[in-house]
Short mmCIF file of C-alpha atoms in Angstrom, two decimals:
data_model
loop_
_atom_site.label_atom_id
_atom_site.label_comp_id
_atom_site.label_asym_id
_atom_site.label_seq_id
_atom_site.Cartn_x
_atom_site.Cartn_y
_atom_site.Cartn_z
CA MET A 1034 -24.07 -11.21 27.00
CA LYS A 1035 -26.33 -8.15 27.19
CA LYS A 1036 -23.29 -5.88 27.64
CA ILE A 1037 -21.63 -7.43 24.59
CA VAL A 1038 -24.73 -6.80 22.45
CA ILE A 1039 -24.97 -3.19 23.66
CA PHE A 1040 -21.27 -2.62 22.98
CA PHE A 1041 -21.61 -4.08 19.46
CA MET A 1042 -24.62 -1.88 18.67
CA MET A 1043 -22.78 1.23 19.89
CA PHE A 1044 -19.75 0.33 17.78
CA VAL A 1045 -21.86 -0.12 14.62
CA ALA A 1046 -23.71 3.16 15.28
CA GLN A 1047 -20.47 5.08 15.80
CA THR A 1048 -18.98 3.59 12.64
CA PHE A 1049 -22.06 4.55 10.62
CA VAL A 1050 -22.06 8.10 11.98
CA ALA A 1051 -18.36 8.45 11.21
CA GLN A 1052 -19.01 7.41 7.64
CA ILE A 1053 -21.78 9.92 6.98
CA ASN A 1054 -20.28 12.89 8.82
CA GLU A 1055 -17.88 13.59 5.95
CA PRO A 1056 -19.74 15.78 3.40
CA ILE A 1057 -20.51 14.23 0.03
CA GLN A 1058 -17.84 14.60 -2.68
CA ALA A 1059 -18.97 14.16 -6.28
CA ASP A 1060 -17.28 13.78 -9.66
CA ARG A 1061 -19.60 16.46 -11.09
CA PRO A 1062 -20.10 19.20 -12.12
CA ASP A 1063 -16.55 19.80 -13.40
CA GLN A 1064 -14.71 17.61 -15.89
CA THR A 1065 -12.12 16.76 -13.21
CA GLU A 1066 -12.96 13.60 -11.28
CA THR A 1067 -12.34 13.56 -7.52
CA PRO A 1068 -9.99 11.00 -5.93
CA ALA A 1069 -12.50 10.58 -3.05
CA ILE A 1070 -14.07 7.13 -2.62
CA VAL A 1071 -17.74 6.67 -1.69
CA PRO A 1072 -17.90 5.52 1.97
CA ARG A 1073 -18.13 1.77 2.48
CA GLY A 1074 -21.64 0.39 2.11
CA MET A 1075 -23.08 3.63 0.74
CA PHE A 1076 -24.80 4.17 -2.60
CA GLN A 1077 -24.24 7.48 -4.42
CA VAL A 1078 -26.02 8.92 -7.43
CA GLU A 1079 -24.71 11.89 -9.43
CA THR A 1080 -27.02 13.16 -12.17
CA GLY A 1081 -27.46 16.21 -14.35
CA PHE A 1082 -28.69 17.74 -17.57
CA THR A 1083 -26.25 19.27 -20.07
CA PHE A 1084 -27.14 21.53 -22.99
CA GLN A 1085 -24.25 21.93 -25.41
CA LYS A 1086 -23.96 24.02 -28.56
CA ASN A 1087 -21.36 22.37 -30.78
CA ASP A 1088 -21.42 24.99 -33.56
CA GLU A 1089 -23.91 27.15 -35.43
CA ILE A 1090 -25.98 24.21 -36.71
CA SER A 1091 -25.63 21.41 -34.15
CA LYS A 1092 -26.45 20.81 -30.50
CA THR A 1093 -25.92 17.87 -28.14
CA ASN A 1094 -27.94 17.50 -24.94
CA THR A 1095 -27.73 14.82 -22.25
CA LEU A 1096 -31.11 14.33 -20.60
CA PRO A 1097 -29.79 13.13 -18.18
CA THR A 1098 -26.39 11.63 -17.52
CA VAL A 1099 -26.22 9.51 -14.35
CA LEU A 1100 -23.19 8.15 -12.50
CA TRP A 1101 -24.12 5.35 -10.08
CA LYS A 1102 -21.49 4.55 -7.42
CA TYR A 1103 -21.20 2.04 -4.59
CA GLY A 1104 -18.51 2.04 -1.91
CA VAL A 1105 -17.13 -1.48 -1.47
CA ASN A 1106 -14.54 -0.43 1.10
CA GLU A 1107 -12.45 2.63 1.95
CA ASN A 1108 -10.20 2.01 -1.06
CA PHE A 1109 -12.56 0.83 -3.80
CA GLU A 1110 -15.86 1.80 -5.41
CA LEU A 1111 -17.92 0.31 -8.24
CA ARG A 1112 -19.28 2.61 -10.96
CA LEU A 1113 -21.97 2.58 -13.65
CA ILE A 1114 -22.65 5.37 -16.16
CA THR A 1115 -25.92 5.77 -18.08
CA GLU A 1116 -26.58 8.62 -20.48
CA PHE A 1117 -29.53 9.60 -22.66
CA ILE A 1118 -28.45 11.77 -25.60
CA SER A 1119 -30.43 14.09 -27.86
CA GLU A 1120 -28.59 15.48 -30.91
CA ARG A 1121 -29.81 18.02 -33.42
CA ILE A 1122 -28.15 18.99 -36.72
CA ASP A 1123 -30.11 21.61 -38.63
CA GLU A 1124 -33.66 20.29 -38.45
CA ASN A 1125 -32.71 16.64 -37.93
CA THR A 1126 -32.92 15.16 -34.42
CA GLN A 1127 -31.51 11.87 -33.15
CA GLU A 1128 -31.81 10.58 -29.61
CA GLY A 1129 -31.31 7.45 -27.56
CA LEU A 1130 -29.31 5.70 -24.86
CA ALA A 1131 -25.52 5.92 -25.23
CA PRO A 1132 -23.47 2.77 -24.45
CA ILE A 1133 -23.51 1.94 -20.75
CA PHE A 1134 -20.12 2.16 -19.03
CA ILE A 1135 -19.13 -0.03 -16.09
CA GLY A 1136 -16.00 0.46 -14.03
CA PHE A 1137 -14.32 1.20 -10.74
CA LYS A 1138 -12.25 3.71 -8.79
CA VAL A 1139 -9.39 2.59 -6.56
CA LYS A 1140 -7.39 4.70 -4.10
CA LEU A 1141 -3.65 4.74 -4.81
CA ALA A 1142 -2.22 7.26 -2.33
CA GLU A 1143 -3.19 9.66 0.42
CA GLU A 1144 -1.93 13.23 0.26
CA LYS A 1145 1.46 13.64 1.93
CA GLY A 1146 3.71 16.62 1.29
CA ILE A 1147 4.12 17.12 -2.45
CA VAL A 1148 2.45 13.75 -3.16
CA PRO A 1149 -1.20 14.40 -4.11
CA LYS A 1150 -4.18 12.37 -3.03
CA THR A 1151 -4.42 9.97 -5.97
CA SER A 1152 -6.93 7.48 -7.33
CA PHE A 1153 -7.29 5.52 -10.56
CA ILE A 1154 -10.56 5.31 -12.50
CA ALA A 1155 -11.30 2.84 -15.29
CA HIS A 1156 -14.46 2.18 -17.30
CA ILE A 1157 -15.40 0.13 -20.32
CA GLY A 1158 -18.27 0.94 -22.66
CA LEU A 1159 -20.52 -1.97 -23.62
CA PRO A 1160 -21.16 -1.75 -27.39
CA ASN A 1161 -24.57 -3.45 -27.41
CA ALA A 1162 -25.92 -1.88 -24.21
CA ALA A 1163 -27.24 1.13 -26.11
CA SER A 1164 -29.96 2.30 -28.46
CA PRO A 1165 -29.45 1.00 -32.03
CA LYS A 1166 -28.24 4.38 -33.34
CA TYR A 1167 -25.57 4.64 -30.64
CA LYS A 1168 -24.13 1.12 -30.62
CA THR A 1169 -20.36 0.93 -31.18
CA ASP A 1170 -18.34 -1.65 -33.10
CA PHE A 1171 -16.04 -2.53 -30.21
CA TYR A 1172 -15.73 -2.20 -26.45
CA ALA A 1173 -14.70 1.34 -25.49
CA PRO A 1174 -12.23 1.53 -22.57
CA GLU A 1175 -11.24 4.69 -20.76
CA PHE A 1176 -9.03 5.46 -17.78
CA ARG A 1177 -7.82 8.38 -15.66
CA PHE A 1178 -5.34 9.09 -12.91
CA VAL A 1179 -7.07 11.63 -10.65
CA MET A 1180 -5.02 13.79 -8.27
CA GLN A 1181 -5.72 16.50 -5.70
CA HIS A 1182 -3.60 18.89 -3.61
CA THR A 1183 -4.95 20.74 -0.56
CA LEU A 1184 -3.51 24.27 -0.73
CA SER A 1185 -5.41 25.60 2.31
CA ASN A 1186 -8.55 24.81 4.29
CA LYS A 1187 -10.55 26.57 1.54
CA LEU A 1188 -8.51 26.09 -1.63
CA SER A 1189 -7.62 22.93 -3.59
CA LEU A 1190 -5.92 22.09 -6.89
CA SER A 1191 -6.98 19.01 -8.83
CA TYR A 1192 -5.99 17.48 -12.15
CA ASN A 1193 -6.65 14.38 -14.27
CA LEU A 1194 -4.61 12.62 -16.94
CA GLY A 1195 -5.93 9.75 -19.01
CA ALA A 1196 -7.15 8.40 -22.32
CA GLU A 1197 -10.33 7.07 -23.91
CA TRP A 1198 -11.37 5.11 -26.98
CA ASP A 1199 -14.56 5.73 -28.98
CA GLY A 1200 -15.46 2.10 -29.74
CA PHE A 1201 -14.95 2.50 -33.50
CA SER A 1202 -11.16 2.65 -33.91
CA ALA A 1203 -7.99 1.68 -32.06
CA GLU A 1204 -6.81 5.29 -31.84
CA PRO A 1205 -6.97 6.83 -28.35
CA THR A 1206 -7.96 10.33 -27.36
CA PHE A 1207 -5.82 11.70 -24.55
CA ILE A 1208 -7.48 13.71 -21.76
CA TYR A 1209 -6.28 16.40 -19.39
CA THR A 1210 -8.09 18.54 -16.82
CA LEU A 1211 -6.90 21.18 -14.36
CA THR A 1212 -9.21 22.79 -11.82
CA SER A 1213 -8.99 25.05 -8.79
CA GLY A 1214 -11.75 24.74 -6.20
CA PHE A 1215 -12.61 27.24 -3.48
CA SER A 1216 -14.94 26.83 -0.48
CA LEU A 1217 -16.75 30.14 -0.05
CA THR A 1218 -18.63 28.82 3.01
CA ASN A 1219 -19.25 25.40 4.55
CA LYS A 1220 -22.08 24.94 2.05
CA ILE A 1221 -21.08 26.93 -1.03
CA GLY A 1222 -18.14 26.12 -3.27
CA PHE A 1223 -17.05 27.15 -6.74
CA TYR A 1224 -14.39 26.21 -9.26
CA ILE A 1225 -12.69 27.30 -12.47
CA GLU A 1226 -11.21 24.75 -14.84
CA SER A 1227 -9.45 24.15 -18.13
CA PHE A 1228 -9.67 20.82 -19.93
CA GLY A 1229 -9.02 19.29 -23.31
CA PHE A 1230 -9.05 16.26 -25.57
CA ALA A 1231 -6.19 15.31 -27.88
CA PRO A 1232 -6.98 12.63 -30.51
CA GLN A 1233 -3.97 10.64 -31.65
CA LYS A 1234 -4.37 11.70 -35.29
CA ASP A 1235 -6.19 15.01 -35.00
CA ILE A 1236 -5.80 18.48 -33.52
CA ALA A 1237 -6.44 18.83 -29.78
CA ASN A 1238 -9.35 20.93 -28.57
CA HIS A 1239 -9.38 22.95 -25.35
CA SER A 1240 -12.18 24.44 -23.24
CA PHE A 1241 -12.71 26.48 -20.08
CA ASP A 1242 -15.52 26.24 -17.57
CA GLY A 1243 -16.62 27.15 -14.08
CA GLY A 1244 -19.40 26.36 -11.67
CA ILE A 1245 -20.87 26.46 -8.21
CA THR A 1246 -22.06 23.81 -5.75
CA TYR A 1247 -24.46 24.09 -2.83
CA LEU A 1248 -24.48 21.52 -0.03
CA ILE A 1249 -28.05 21.00 1.18
CA ASN A 1250 -26.76 18.59 3.83
CA ASP A 1251 -23.88 16.12 4.17
CA ASN A 1252 -25.58 13.71 1.76
CA PHE A 1253 -27.17 16.00 -0.83
CA MET A 1254 -25.60 18.60 -3.14
CA LEU A 1255 -26.81 20.82 -5.99
CA ASP A 1256 -24.61 22.09 -8.82
CA LEU A 1257 -24.63 24.58 -11.67
CA SER A 1258 -21.93 25.02 -14.31
CA SER A 1259 -21.16 26.49 -17.72
CA GLY A 1260 -18.24 26.56 -20.14
CA PHE A 1261 -17.02 27.54 -23.58
CA GLY A 1262 -14.50 26.39 -26.16
CA ILE A 1263 -11.10 28.07 -26.31
CA THR A 1264 -10.09 26.56 -29.65
CA LYS A 1265 -12.21 26.65 -32.82
CA ASN A 1266 -12.62 22.87 -32.94
CA ALA A 1267 -14.01 22.67 -29.38
CA PRO A 1268 -17.76 22.82 -28.62
CA LYS A 1269 -18.91 26.45 -28.66
CA ASN A 1270 -20.48 26.47 -25.18
CA TYR A 1271 -22.50 24.45 -22.70
CA PHE A 1272 -24.69 24.83 -19.63
CA ALA A 1273 -25.38 22.13 -17.00
CA ILE A 1274 -27.47 21.69 -13.87
CA GLY A 1275 -27.58 18.69 -11.58
CA PHE A 1276 -27.54 17.15 -8.12
CA SER A 1277 -25.83 14.35 -6.19
CA PHE A 1278 -26.97 12.34 -3.19
CA ARG A 1279 -25.97 9.27 -1.22
CA ILE A 1280 -27.79 6.81 1.01
#
């Protein structure tokens, strides 16, 4: 009996170590979500502060945005998004909690040849789970197919395709992202990215950004990023700083 108990404890310990040896992978700081799933039984938090200049008279800041994730198993994670927004137009300021989003990520395919590592992400915004000024009329769904190719042991190519609804109309806004990530060292990585939003009945806007990540340890990562609008109808520029950790 004693040998069985010892064997069981060693098995659990080895399983736990195997789970945490893989360095943390986060959906921030770029706009491209990763297909990686949070390890089973682990809780991951990804948070940051974004300062965005929309045009000459308006700014939108998120102070902060937080993505809460829990790994149910190797193929599925639960997700919760909370975001505190501060907006300024001329001298007028409005702030409060944006609608809370709940959702999941599910693994669809592992990378094999030309087939990318692929996952599917879906969220739904809760119209009444927000400050009065930010409540929406309807539920606001969004989804993405997230894909990643490994080009070398240091270089990767990732892209997302999806759509989102704003909670006020039935018209979707289509989303695309394309990013190239490079591992400078085992701890330092950087990326460049293009992304855009295409409303069903409006002109699409496109932006470009880049950033850097620093891995403190396998379970804690810092990030810094900045971007600017390519088209006139895109936000003028933004700057973001944040961190991610898991336990």
